[in-house]
Structures are given as structure tokens and as C-alpha cells.
Tab-separated table of C-alpha atoms in Angstrom:
chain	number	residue	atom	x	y	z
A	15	UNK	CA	-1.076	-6.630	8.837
A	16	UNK	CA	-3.440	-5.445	11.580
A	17	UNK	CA	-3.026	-6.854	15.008
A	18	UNK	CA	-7.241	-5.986	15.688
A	19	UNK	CA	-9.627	-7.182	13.811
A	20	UNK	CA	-11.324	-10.707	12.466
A	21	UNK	CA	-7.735	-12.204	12.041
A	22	UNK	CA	-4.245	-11.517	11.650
A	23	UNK	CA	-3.971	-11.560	7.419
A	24	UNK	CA	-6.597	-9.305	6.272
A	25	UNK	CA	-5.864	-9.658	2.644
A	26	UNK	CA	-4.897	-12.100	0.109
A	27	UNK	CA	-1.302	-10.150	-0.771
A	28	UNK	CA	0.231	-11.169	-3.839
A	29	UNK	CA	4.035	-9.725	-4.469
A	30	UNK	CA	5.819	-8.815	-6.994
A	31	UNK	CA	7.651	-11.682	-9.295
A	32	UNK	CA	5.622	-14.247	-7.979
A	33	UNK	CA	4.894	-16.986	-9.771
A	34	UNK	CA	3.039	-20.486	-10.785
A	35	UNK	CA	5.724	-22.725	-11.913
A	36	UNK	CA	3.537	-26.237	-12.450
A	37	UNK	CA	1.846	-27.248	-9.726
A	38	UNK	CA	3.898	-24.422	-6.879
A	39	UNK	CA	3.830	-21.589	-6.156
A	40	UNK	CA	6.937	-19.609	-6.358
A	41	UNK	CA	7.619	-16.323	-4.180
A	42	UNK	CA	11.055	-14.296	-3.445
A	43	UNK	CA	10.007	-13.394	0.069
A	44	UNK	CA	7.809	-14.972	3.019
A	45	UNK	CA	4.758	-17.230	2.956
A	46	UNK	CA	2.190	-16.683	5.330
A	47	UNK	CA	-1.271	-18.581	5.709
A	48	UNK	CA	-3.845	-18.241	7.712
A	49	UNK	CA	-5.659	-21.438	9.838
A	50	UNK	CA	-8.267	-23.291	8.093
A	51	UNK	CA	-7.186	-22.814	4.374
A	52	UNK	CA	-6.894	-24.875	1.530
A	53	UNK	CA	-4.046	-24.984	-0.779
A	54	UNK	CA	-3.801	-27.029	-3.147
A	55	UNK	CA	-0.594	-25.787	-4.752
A	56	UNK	CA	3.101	-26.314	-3.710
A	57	UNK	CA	4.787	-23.444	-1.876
A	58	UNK	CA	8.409	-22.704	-2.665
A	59	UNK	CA	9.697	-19.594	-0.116
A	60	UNK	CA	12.034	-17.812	2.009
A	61	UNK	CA	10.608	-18.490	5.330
A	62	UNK	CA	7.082	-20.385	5.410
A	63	UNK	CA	4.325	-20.663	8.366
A	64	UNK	CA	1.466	-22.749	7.761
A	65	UNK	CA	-1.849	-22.303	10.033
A	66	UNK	CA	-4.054	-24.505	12.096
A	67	UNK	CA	-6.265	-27.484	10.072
A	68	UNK	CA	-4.248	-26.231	6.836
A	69	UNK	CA	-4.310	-28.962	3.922
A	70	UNK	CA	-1.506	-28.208	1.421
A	71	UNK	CA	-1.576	-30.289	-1.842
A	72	UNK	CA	1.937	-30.489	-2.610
A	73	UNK	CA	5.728	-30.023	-1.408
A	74	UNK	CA	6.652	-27.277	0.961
A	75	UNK	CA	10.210	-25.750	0.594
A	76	UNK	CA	11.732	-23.186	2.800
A	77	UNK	CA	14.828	-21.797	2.411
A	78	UNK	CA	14.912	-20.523	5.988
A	79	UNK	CA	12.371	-21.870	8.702
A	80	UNK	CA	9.031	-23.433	8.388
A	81	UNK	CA	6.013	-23.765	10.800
A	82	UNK	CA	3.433	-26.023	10.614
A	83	UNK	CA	0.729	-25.438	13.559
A	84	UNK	CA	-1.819	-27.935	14.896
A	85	UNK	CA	-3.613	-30.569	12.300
A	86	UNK	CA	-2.035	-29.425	9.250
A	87	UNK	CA	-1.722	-31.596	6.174
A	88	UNK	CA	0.833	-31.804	3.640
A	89	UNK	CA	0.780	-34.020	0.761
A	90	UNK	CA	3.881	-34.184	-0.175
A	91	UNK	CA	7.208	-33.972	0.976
A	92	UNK	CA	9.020	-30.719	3.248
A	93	UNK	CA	12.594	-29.681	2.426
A	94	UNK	CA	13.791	-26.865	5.430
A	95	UNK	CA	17.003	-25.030	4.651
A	96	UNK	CA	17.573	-23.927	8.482
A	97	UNK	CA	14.749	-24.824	11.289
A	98	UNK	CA	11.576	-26.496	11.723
A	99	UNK	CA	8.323	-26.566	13.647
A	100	UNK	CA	5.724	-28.810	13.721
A	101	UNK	CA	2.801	-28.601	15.841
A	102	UNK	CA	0.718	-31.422	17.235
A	103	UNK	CA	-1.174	-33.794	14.629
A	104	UNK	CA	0.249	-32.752	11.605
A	105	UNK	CA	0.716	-35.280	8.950
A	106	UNK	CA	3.103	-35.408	6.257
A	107	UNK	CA	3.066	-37.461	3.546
A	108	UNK	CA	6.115	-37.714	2.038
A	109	UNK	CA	9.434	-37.246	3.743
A	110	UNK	CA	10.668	-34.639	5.972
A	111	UNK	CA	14.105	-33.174	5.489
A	112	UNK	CA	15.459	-30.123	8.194
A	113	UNK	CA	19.009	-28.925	7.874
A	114	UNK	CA	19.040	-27.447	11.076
A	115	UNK	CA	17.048	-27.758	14.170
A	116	UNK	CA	13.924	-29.510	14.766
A	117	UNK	CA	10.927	-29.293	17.518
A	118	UNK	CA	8.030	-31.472	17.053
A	119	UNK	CA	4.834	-32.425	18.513
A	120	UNK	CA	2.804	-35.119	19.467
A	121	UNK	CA	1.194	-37.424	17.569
A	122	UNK	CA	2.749	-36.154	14.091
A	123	UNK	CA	2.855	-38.363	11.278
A	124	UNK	CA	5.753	-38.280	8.790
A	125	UNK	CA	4.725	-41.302	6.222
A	126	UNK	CA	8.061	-41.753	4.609
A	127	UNK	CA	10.725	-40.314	7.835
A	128	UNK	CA	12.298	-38.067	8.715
A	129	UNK	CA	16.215	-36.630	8.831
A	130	UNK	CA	17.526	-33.212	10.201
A	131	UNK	CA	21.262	-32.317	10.820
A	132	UNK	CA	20.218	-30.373	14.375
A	133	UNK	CA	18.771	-30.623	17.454
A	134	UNK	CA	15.832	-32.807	17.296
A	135	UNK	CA	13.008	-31.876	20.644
A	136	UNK	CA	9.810	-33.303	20.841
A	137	UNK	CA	7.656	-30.694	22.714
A	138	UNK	CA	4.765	-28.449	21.502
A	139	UNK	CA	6.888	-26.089	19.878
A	140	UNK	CA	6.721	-22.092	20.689
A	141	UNK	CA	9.537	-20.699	18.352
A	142	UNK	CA	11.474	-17.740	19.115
A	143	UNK	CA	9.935	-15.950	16.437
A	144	UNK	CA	6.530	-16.453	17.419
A	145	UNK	CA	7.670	-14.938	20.817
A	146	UNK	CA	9.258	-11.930	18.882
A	147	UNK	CA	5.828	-11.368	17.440
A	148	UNK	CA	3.678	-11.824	20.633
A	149	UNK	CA	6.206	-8.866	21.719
A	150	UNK	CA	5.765	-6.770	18.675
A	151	UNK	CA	2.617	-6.972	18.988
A	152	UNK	CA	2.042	-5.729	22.665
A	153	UNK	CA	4.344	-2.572	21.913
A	154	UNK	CA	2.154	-1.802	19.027
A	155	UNK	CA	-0.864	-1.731	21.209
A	156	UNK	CA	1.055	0.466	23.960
A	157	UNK	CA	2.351	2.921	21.369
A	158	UNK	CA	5.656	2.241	22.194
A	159	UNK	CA	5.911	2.466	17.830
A	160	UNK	CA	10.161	3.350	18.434
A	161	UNK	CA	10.853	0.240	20.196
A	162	UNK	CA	8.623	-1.946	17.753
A	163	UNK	CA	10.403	-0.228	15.249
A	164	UNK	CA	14.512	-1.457	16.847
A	165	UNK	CA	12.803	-4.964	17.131
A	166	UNK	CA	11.694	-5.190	13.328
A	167	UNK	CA	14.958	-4.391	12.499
A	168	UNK	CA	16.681	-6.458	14.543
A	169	UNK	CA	14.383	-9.597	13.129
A	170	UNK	CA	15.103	-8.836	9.729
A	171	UNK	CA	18.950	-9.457	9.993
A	172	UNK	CA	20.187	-6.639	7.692
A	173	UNK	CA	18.875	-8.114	4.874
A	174	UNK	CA	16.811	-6.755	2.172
A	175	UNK	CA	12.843	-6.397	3.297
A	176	UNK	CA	11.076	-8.402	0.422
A	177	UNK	CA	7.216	-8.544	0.786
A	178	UNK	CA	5.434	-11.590	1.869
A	179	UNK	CA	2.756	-13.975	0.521
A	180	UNK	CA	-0.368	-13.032	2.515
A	181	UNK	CA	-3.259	-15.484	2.066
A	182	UNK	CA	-5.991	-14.884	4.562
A	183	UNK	CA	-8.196	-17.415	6.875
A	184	UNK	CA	-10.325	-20.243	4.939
A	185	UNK	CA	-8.676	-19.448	1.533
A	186	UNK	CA	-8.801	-21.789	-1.569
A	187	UNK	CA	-6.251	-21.823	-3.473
A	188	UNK	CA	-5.948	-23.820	-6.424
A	189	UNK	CA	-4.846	-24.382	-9.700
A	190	UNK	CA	-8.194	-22.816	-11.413
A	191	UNK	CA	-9.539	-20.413	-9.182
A	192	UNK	CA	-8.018	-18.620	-5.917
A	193	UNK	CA	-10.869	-17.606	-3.600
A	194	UNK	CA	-11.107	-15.205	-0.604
A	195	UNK	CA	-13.513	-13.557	1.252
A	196	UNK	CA	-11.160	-10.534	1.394
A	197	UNK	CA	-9.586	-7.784	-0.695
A	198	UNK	CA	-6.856	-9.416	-3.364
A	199	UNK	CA	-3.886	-7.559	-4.401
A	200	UNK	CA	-1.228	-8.294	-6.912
A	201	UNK	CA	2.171	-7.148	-7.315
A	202	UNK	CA	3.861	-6.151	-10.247
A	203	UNK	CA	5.773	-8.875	-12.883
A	204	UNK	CA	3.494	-12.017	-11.646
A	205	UNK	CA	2.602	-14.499	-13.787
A	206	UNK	CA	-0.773	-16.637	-12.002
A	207	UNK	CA	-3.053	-19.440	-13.341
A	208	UNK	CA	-6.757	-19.570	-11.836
A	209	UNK	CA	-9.678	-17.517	-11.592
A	210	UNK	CA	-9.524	-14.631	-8.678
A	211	UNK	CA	-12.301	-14.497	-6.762
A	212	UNK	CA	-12.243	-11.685	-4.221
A	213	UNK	CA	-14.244	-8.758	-2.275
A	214	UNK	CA	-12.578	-6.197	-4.557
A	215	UNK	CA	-9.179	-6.774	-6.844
A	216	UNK	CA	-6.012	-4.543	-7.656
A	217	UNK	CA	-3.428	-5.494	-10.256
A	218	UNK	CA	-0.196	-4.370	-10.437
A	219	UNK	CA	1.583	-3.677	-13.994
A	220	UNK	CA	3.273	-6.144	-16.327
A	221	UNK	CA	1.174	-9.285	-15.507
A	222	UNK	CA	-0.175	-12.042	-17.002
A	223	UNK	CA	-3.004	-14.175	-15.291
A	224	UNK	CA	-4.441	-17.236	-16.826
A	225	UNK	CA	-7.766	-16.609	-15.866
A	226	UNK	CA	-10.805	-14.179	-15.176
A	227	UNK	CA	-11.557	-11.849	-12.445
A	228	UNK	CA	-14.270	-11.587	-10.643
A	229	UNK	CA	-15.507	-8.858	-7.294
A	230	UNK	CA	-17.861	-7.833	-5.541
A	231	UNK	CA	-16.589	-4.078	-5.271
A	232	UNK	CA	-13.926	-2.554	-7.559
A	233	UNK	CA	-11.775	-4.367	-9.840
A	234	UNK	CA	-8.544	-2.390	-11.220
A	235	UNK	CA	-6.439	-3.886	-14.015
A	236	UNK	CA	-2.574	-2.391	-14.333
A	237	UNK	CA	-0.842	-1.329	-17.003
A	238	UNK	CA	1.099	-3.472	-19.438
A	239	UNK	CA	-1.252	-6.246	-17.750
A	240	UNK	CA	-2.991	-9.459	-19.798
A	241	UNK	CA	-5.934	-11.145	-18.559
A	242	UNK	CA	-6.990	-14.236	-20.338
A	243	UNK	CA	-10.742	-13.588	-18.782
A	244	UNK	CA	-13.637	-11.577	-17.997
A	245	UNK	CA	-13.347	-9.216	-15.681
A	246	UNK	CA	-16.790	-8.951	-13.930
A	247	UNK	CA	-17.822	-6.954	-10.544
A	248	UNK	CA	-21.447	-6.472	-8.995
A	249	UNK	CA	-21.785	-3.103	-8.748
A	250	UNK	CA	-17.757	-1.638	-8.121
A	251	UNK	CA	-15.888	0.012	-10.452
A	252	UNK	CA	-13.792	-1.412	-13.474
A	253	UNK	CA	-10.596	0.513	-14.131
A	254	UNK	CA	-8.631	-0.692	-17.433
A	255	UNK	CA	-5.004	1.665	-17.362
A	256	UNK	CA	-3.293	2.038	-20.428
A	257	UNK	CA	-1.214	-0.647	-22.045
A	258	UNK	CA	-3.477	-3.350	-20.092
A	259	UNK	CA	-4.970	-6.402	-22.607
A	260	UNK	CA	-8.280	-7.785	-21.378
A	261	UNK	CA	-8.824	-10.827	-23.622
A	262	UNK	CA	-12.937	-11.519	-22.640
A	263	UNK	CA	-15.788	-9.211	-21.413
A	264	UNK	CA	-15.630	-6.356	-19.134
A	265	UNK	CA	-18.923	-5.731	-16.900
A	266	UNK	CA	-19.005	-3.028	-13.886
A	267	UNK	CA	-21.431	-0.674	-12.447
A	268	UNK	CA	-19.338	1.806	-13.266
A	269	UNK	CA	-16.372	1.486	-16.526
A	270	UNK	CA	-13.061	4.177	-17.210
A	271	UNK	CA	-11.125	2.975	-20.012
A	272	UNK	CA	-7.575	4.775	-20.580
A	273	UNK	CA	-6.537	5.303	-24.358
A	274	UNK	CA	-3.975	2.170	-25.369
A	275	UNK	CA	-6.350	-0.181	-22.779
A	276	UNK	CA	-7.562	-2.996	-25.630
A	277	UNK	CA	-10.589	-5.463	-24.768
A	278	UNK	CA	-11.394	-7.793	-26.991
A	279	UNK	CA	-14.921	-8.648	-25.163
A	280	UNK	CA	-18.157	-6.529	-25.160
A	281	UNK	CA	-17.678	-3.753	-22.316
A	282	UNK	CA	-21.048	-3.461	-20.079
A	283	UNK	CA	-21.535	-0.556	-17.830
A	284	UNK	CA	-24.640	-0.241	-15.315
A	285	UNK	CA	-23.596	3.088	-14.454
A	286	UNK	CA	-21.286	5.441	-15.877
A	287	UNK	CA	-18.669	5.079	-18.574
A	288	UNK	CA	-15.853	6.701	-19.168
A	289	UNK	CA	-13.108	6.751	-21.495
A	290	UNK	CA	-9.751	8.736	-21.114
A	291	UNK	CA	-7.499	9.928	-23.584
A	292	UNK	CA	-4.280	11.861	-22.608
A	293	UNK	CA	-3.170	13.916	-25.002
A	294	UNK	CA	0.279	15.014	-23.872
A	295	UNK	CA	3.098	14.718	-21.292
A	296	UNK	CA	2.337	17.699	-19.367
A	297	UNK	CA	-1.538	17.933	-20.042
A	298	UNK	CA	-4.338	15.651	-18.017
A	299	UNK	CA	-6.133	13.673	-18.860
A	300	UNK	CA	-9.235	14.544	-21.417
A	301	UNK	CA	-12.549	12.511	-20.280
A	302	UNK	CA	-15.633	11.514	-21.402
A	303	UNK	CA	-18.535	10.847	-19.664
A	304	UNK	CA	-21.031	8.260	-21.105
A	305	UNK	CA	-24.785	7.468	-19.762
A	306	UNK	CA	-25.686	4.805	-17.683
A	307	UNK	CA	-26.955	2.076	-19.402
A	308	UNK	CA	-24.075	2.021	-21.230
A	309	UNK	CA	-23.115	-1.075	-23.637
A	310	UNK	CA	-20.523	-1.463	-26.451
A	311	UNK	CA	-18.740	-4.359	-28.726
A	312	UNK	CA	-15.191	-5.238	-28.699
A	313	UNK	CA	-13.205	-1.760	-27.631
A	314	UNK	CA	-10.051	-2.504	-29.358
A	315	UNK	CA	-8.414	0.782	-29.887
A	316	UNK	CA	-10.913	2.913	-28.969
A	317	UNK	CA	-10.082	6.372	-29.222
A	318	UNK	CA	-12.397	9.034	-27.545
A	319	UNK	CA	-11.884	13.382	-27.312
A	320	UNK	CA	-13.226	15.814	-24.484
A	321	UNK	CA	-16.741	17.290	-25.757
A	322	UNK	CA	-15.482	20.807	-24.507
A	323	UNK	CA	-13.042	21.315	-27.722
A	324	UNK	CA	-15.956	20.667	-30.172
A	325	UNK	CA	-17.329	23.793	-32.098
A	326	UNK	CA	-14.171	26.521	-30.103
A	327	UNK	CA	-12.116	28.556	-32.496
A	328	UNK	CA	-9.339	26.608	-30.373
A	329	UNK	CA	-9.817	23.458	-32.429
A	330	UNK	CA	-7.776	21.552	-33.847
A	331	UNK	CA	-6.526	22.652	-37.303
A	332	UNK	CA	-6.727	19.181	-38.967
A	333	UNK	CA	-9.947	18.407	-38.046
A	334	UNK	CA	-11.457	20.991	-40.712
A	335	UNK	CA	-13.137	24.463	-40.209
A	336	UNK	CA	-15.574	25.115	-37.969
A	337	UNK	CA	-18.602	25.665	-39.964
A	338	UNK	CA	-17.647	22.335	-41.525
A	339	UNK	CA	-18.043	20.549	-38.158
A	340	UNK	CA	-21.080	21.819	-37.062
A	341	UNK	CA	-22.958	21.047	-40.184
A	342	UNK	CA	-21.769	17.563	-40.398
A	343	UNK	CA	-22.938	17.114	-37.042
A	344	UNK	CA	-26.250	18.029	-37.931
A	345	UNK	CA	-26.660	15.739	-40.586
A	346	UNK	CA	-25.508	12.924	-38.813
A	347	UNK	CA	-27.972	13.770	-35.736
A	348	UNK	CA	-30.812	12.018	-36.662
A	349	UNK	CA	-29.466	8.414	-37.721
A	350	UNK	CA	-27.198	8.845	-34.804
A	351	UNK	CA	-30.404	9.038	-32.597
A	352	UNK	CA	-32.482	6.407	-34.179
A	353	UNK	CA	-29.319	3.591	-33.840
A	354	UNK	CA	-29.395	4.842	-30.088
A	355	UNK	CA	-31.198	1.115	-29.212
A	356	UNK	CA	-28.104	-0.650	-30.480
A	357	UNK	CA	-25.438	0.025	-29.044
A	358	UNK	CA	-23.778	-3.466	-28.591
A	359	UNK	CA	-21.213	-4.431	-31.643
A	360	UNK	CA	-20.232	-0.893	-32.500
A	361	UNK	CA	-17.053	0.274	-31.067
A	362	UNK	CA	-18.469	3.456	-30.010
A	363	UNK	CA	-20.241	4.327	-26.612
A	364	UNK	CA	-23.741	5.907	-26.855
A	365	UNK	CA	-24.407	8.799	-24.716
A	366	UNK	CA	-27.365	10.125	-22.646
A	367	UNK	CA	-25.618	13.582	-22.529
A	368	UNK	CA	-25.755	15.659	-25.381
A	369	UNK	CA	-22.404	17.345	-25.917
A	370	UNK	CA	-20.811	13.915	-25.655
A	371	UNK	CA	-22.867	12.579	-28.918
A	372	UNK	CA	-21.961	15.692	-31.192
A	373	UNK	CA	-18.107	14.697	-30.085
A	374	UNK	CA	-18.161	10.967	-31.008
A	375	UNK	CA	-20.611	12.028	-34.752
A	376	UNK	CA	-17.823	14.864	-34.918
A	377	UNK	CA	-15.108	12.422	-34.284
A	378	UNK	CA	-16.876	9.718	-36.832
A	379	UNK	CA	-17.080	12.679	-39.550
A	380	UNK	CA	-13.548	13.857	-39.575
């Protein structure tokens, strides 16, 4: 997180093995939301803050300490395994239950009462940790990076660092769609339900999300990953890694498919497409470069080769000799160029540049 800026969260940060279970949201680690947000899910966490004018739809539980700042909402009920705060105005509700300490504000509102096996203040709570990070902070901005460093240890208690929940100021998140005005990144192992709407998107591998996605800049989609969805960006790049299942359309500026990537949609490229084969362990990747403009039906299993290795005395042996090659490339050149205008519901990608059409007619031949 970066102390300058427009806010504190600068990015809605999924991690790994998170999950939708119901109507919550389930996370190993922290949960951290920025002020003015809207979530409509439940949040099930480590340690949970909650900012200012904050409406959350469901029940909160912490397993360590929870903050709830000024005129938050909860409806529902809060279970704290160790501390809570709870700034002025905030309503809850359902019932409130704290194992350990509780500070409180004015004027909040617990519908159904309270019970906590601590210290019970009423104040406008400033929690130790809060202090810890108005301290962090200031050594960050002095340079003093050593000393920061001996304080973020000392805060984490020996235990193992586990990455938090980010979700940024005036979020939505919801059920069907999760919507922020920033970058979105997901971890690895999640399983989500909603659209994701975000400035630009990054999956991790071995997902599964229940719904499309949707940028303004560049979308990538992990391996092993299943959308159930389009996956749609303005004028970014689309980039579909091996293994990854795209069960809709795909639509970029710009496309690059890997070989084992299967979409089930119609792919639509603006600008350039590209589709990548490897070919071995120790070799790169072979590409090829389609022409803007670029439009093709359902990709499943499409399997492209680099134009270079067409017509060499290096080619493969069981694609036939050479001369045969070249002559059924010929004959295929003219129906290949009149069938130019319809591109959409083959599974091959036409091709402004030359060499790239005599490898997909050589590649049809053989």
C-alpha cells in the first residue's frame, strides 16, 4: 500500500484461497476497506477494519480485532475473537459479541446488545494499532526503511505473513458484480461469484469465477483458470495463458492466446492477434502475428506454427516434402483470399501479413 497518493488502498487485492461461501466472503488473512464502500457480502477474517460511512450487508467475524470507524453500517450481527473498536454512529443490527476488550463511541447503535468478556470504555477509540501505523508511516516518509522494517516485525507477532483483502475507497461489492475504479488483482486457488469490473484485471492460476470480466486497460486470465463470462476490455490487452477455460466471448484491442487456452466464445481483436504455441521444454515460445481487424469463432483447441519454418529444408519430416508444401499452398491461395471477408465461425485467424496465411493454408493442407 502507498502512504501518497488519492488514498491509502490503491487496489482491489484479492488473495489467494479466498472465497464466496453463500452470502460471505471468506479470506485466510486481513480485511481491509476503504471509507465510503459498499459491501454487500459478509466478511469472515483474521483481523478486520471497516472505513468511514461503510454499509456492510451481512455478519462480520474476526478472529482477532475489528474496527469499525465513524457511520458505518452493519446488517447483521459482529462476532470478535479478541478486541473491538467502534467509532462514533455506527449501527449494528444484530448483536454484538467481543471476547476481549471493547472501546466504543458515541451515539452507536447495537439493535439486539451487546456482551464482551473485557474491558468495556466508551471514548472515541484510537487503537494501538492505528498508532503503530501513524508511526510506520512517518518512518517511511523519513527513510528511516530499517526501523520501519523492526516495527513490521514486531506487529506481526512471529506469525506467518498471509496477504490481506484490499478493497479500495467507494467499492461495490456484491453478490453479482464487484466494482472499482482501480486495478483488480486475484490470487491464486479463489473461487468468486459476480462480475469484475475494474481499470485493468490480473488473475492468478487455478480459479474459478462465476462471472465475466470486464476493463478498461488489460485484462490477463491465469492458467488452469475458468471464467463463466466474457472477458471484454476497451482498448487493453487480453492475455489467455495456457490451461485457462474462458466459457463466453473474448474482445480486446489487442488478443495472445497460448496453445491449451480454450474459449468457447467468438475471439474479437481491434488490433493485433496473436497466438502462441510452445513447442518444447527448453525452446520459446513460437508466435504468430495476425492483422488487425482480426475476428474468429469459437477457438477451442486452436493450434497455430511460426511462419518462419514454412518452405526451410529444416522442416518438419512429417509434414511432407517440400515441393509438396509449396504447391499445395498455391492451390489453396486463391479460395483462401476470396473467404478473407469471413472470418467469424472458422476456427482459424485471417491474416493481413503474408507469410502468416501460407502457414495456417500449409497447416490446413497437411
Amino acid at each position: 500500500m502507498s502512504l501518497r497518493g488519492g488514498g491509502p488502498i490503491e487496489e482491489l487485492a484479492v488473495p489467494s484461497g479466498t472465497t464466496v461461501e453463500e452470502h460471505d466472503v471468506v479470506v485466510d488473512g486481513d480485511v481491509l476497506v476503504g471509507g465510503q464502500s459498499t459491501v454487500e457480502l459478509g466478511v469472515r477474517g483474521r483481523n478486520v477494519a471497516i472505513g468511514e460511512r461503510v454499509s456492510v450487508g451481512d455478519d462480520i467475524e474476526a478472529e482477532g480485532d475489528c474496527r469499525l470507524d465513524t457511520w458505518c453500517s452493519v446488517d447483521g450481527n459482529v462476532l470478535v475473537g479478541e478486541d473491538a473498536y467502534l467509532g462514533e454512529r455506527v449501527t449494528v443490527t444484530g448483536r454484538l459479541m467481543v471476547s476481549g476488550d471493547l472501546d466504543i463511541g458515541d451515539d452507536v447503535t447495537i439493535e439486539e446488545g451487546f456482551e464482551a468478556n473485557g474491558w468495556i470504555v466508551i471514548r472515541n477509540p484510537v487503537p494501538t494499532i492505528v498508532f503503530y501505523f501513524i508511526v510506520l508511516s512517518q518512518l517511511l516518509r523519513v527513510g528511516e526503511t530499517d526501523a520501519a522494517d523492526e516495527l513490521a516485525e514486531a506487529l506481526a507477532d512471529g506469525d506467518d505473513v498471509r496477504d490481506p483483502l484490499l478493497i479500495p475507497r467507494s467499492a461495490e461489492i456484491a453478490d453479482d458484480a464487484w466494482r472499482v475504479s482501480t486495478p483488480a488483482t486475484v490470487g491464486d486457488d479463489c473461487r468468486l461469484h459476480g462480475n469484475l469490473r475494474a481499470a485493468s484485471i490480473r488473475v492468478g492460476e487455478r480459479n474459478e469465477v462465476f462471472g465475466s470480466l470486464r476493463a478498461r486497460e488489460d485484462i490477463t486470465v491465469g492458467a488452469e483458470t475458468v471464467i463463466h463470462g466474457d472477458v471484454t476490455t476497451r482498448g487493453g490487452t487480453v492475455t489467455v495463458e495456457a490451461g485457462a477455460r474462458v466459457l463466453g466471448d473474448v474482445s480486446a484491442g489487442d488478443l495472445v492466446v497460448y496453445d491449451g487456452a480454450e474459449i468457447q466464445g467468438t475471439l474479437r481483436a481491434r488490433g493485433e492477434m496473436k497466438l502462441v504455441q510452445r513447442t518444447g521444454p527448453e525452446t520459446e515460445a513460437d508466435e504468430v502475428e495476425e492483422g488487425g481487424g482480426a475476428e474468429a469463432g469459437g477457438s477451442d483447441g486452436v493450434d497455430s506454427e511460426e511462419p518462419d519454418g514454412v518452405g526451410d529444408d529444416d522442416a518438419d519430416p512429417g509434414d511432407g516434402t517440400e515441393n509438396e508444401t509449396t504447391e499445395s499452398a498455391r492451390e489453396d491461395d486463391a479460395p483462401e483470399t476470396d473467404g478473407e471477408s469471413d472470418a467469424e465461425g472458422t476456427a482459424a485467424v485471417t491474416a493481413d501479413a503474408g507469410a502468416a496465411t501460407e502457414a495456417v493454408e500449409s497447416e490446413d493442407d497437411s
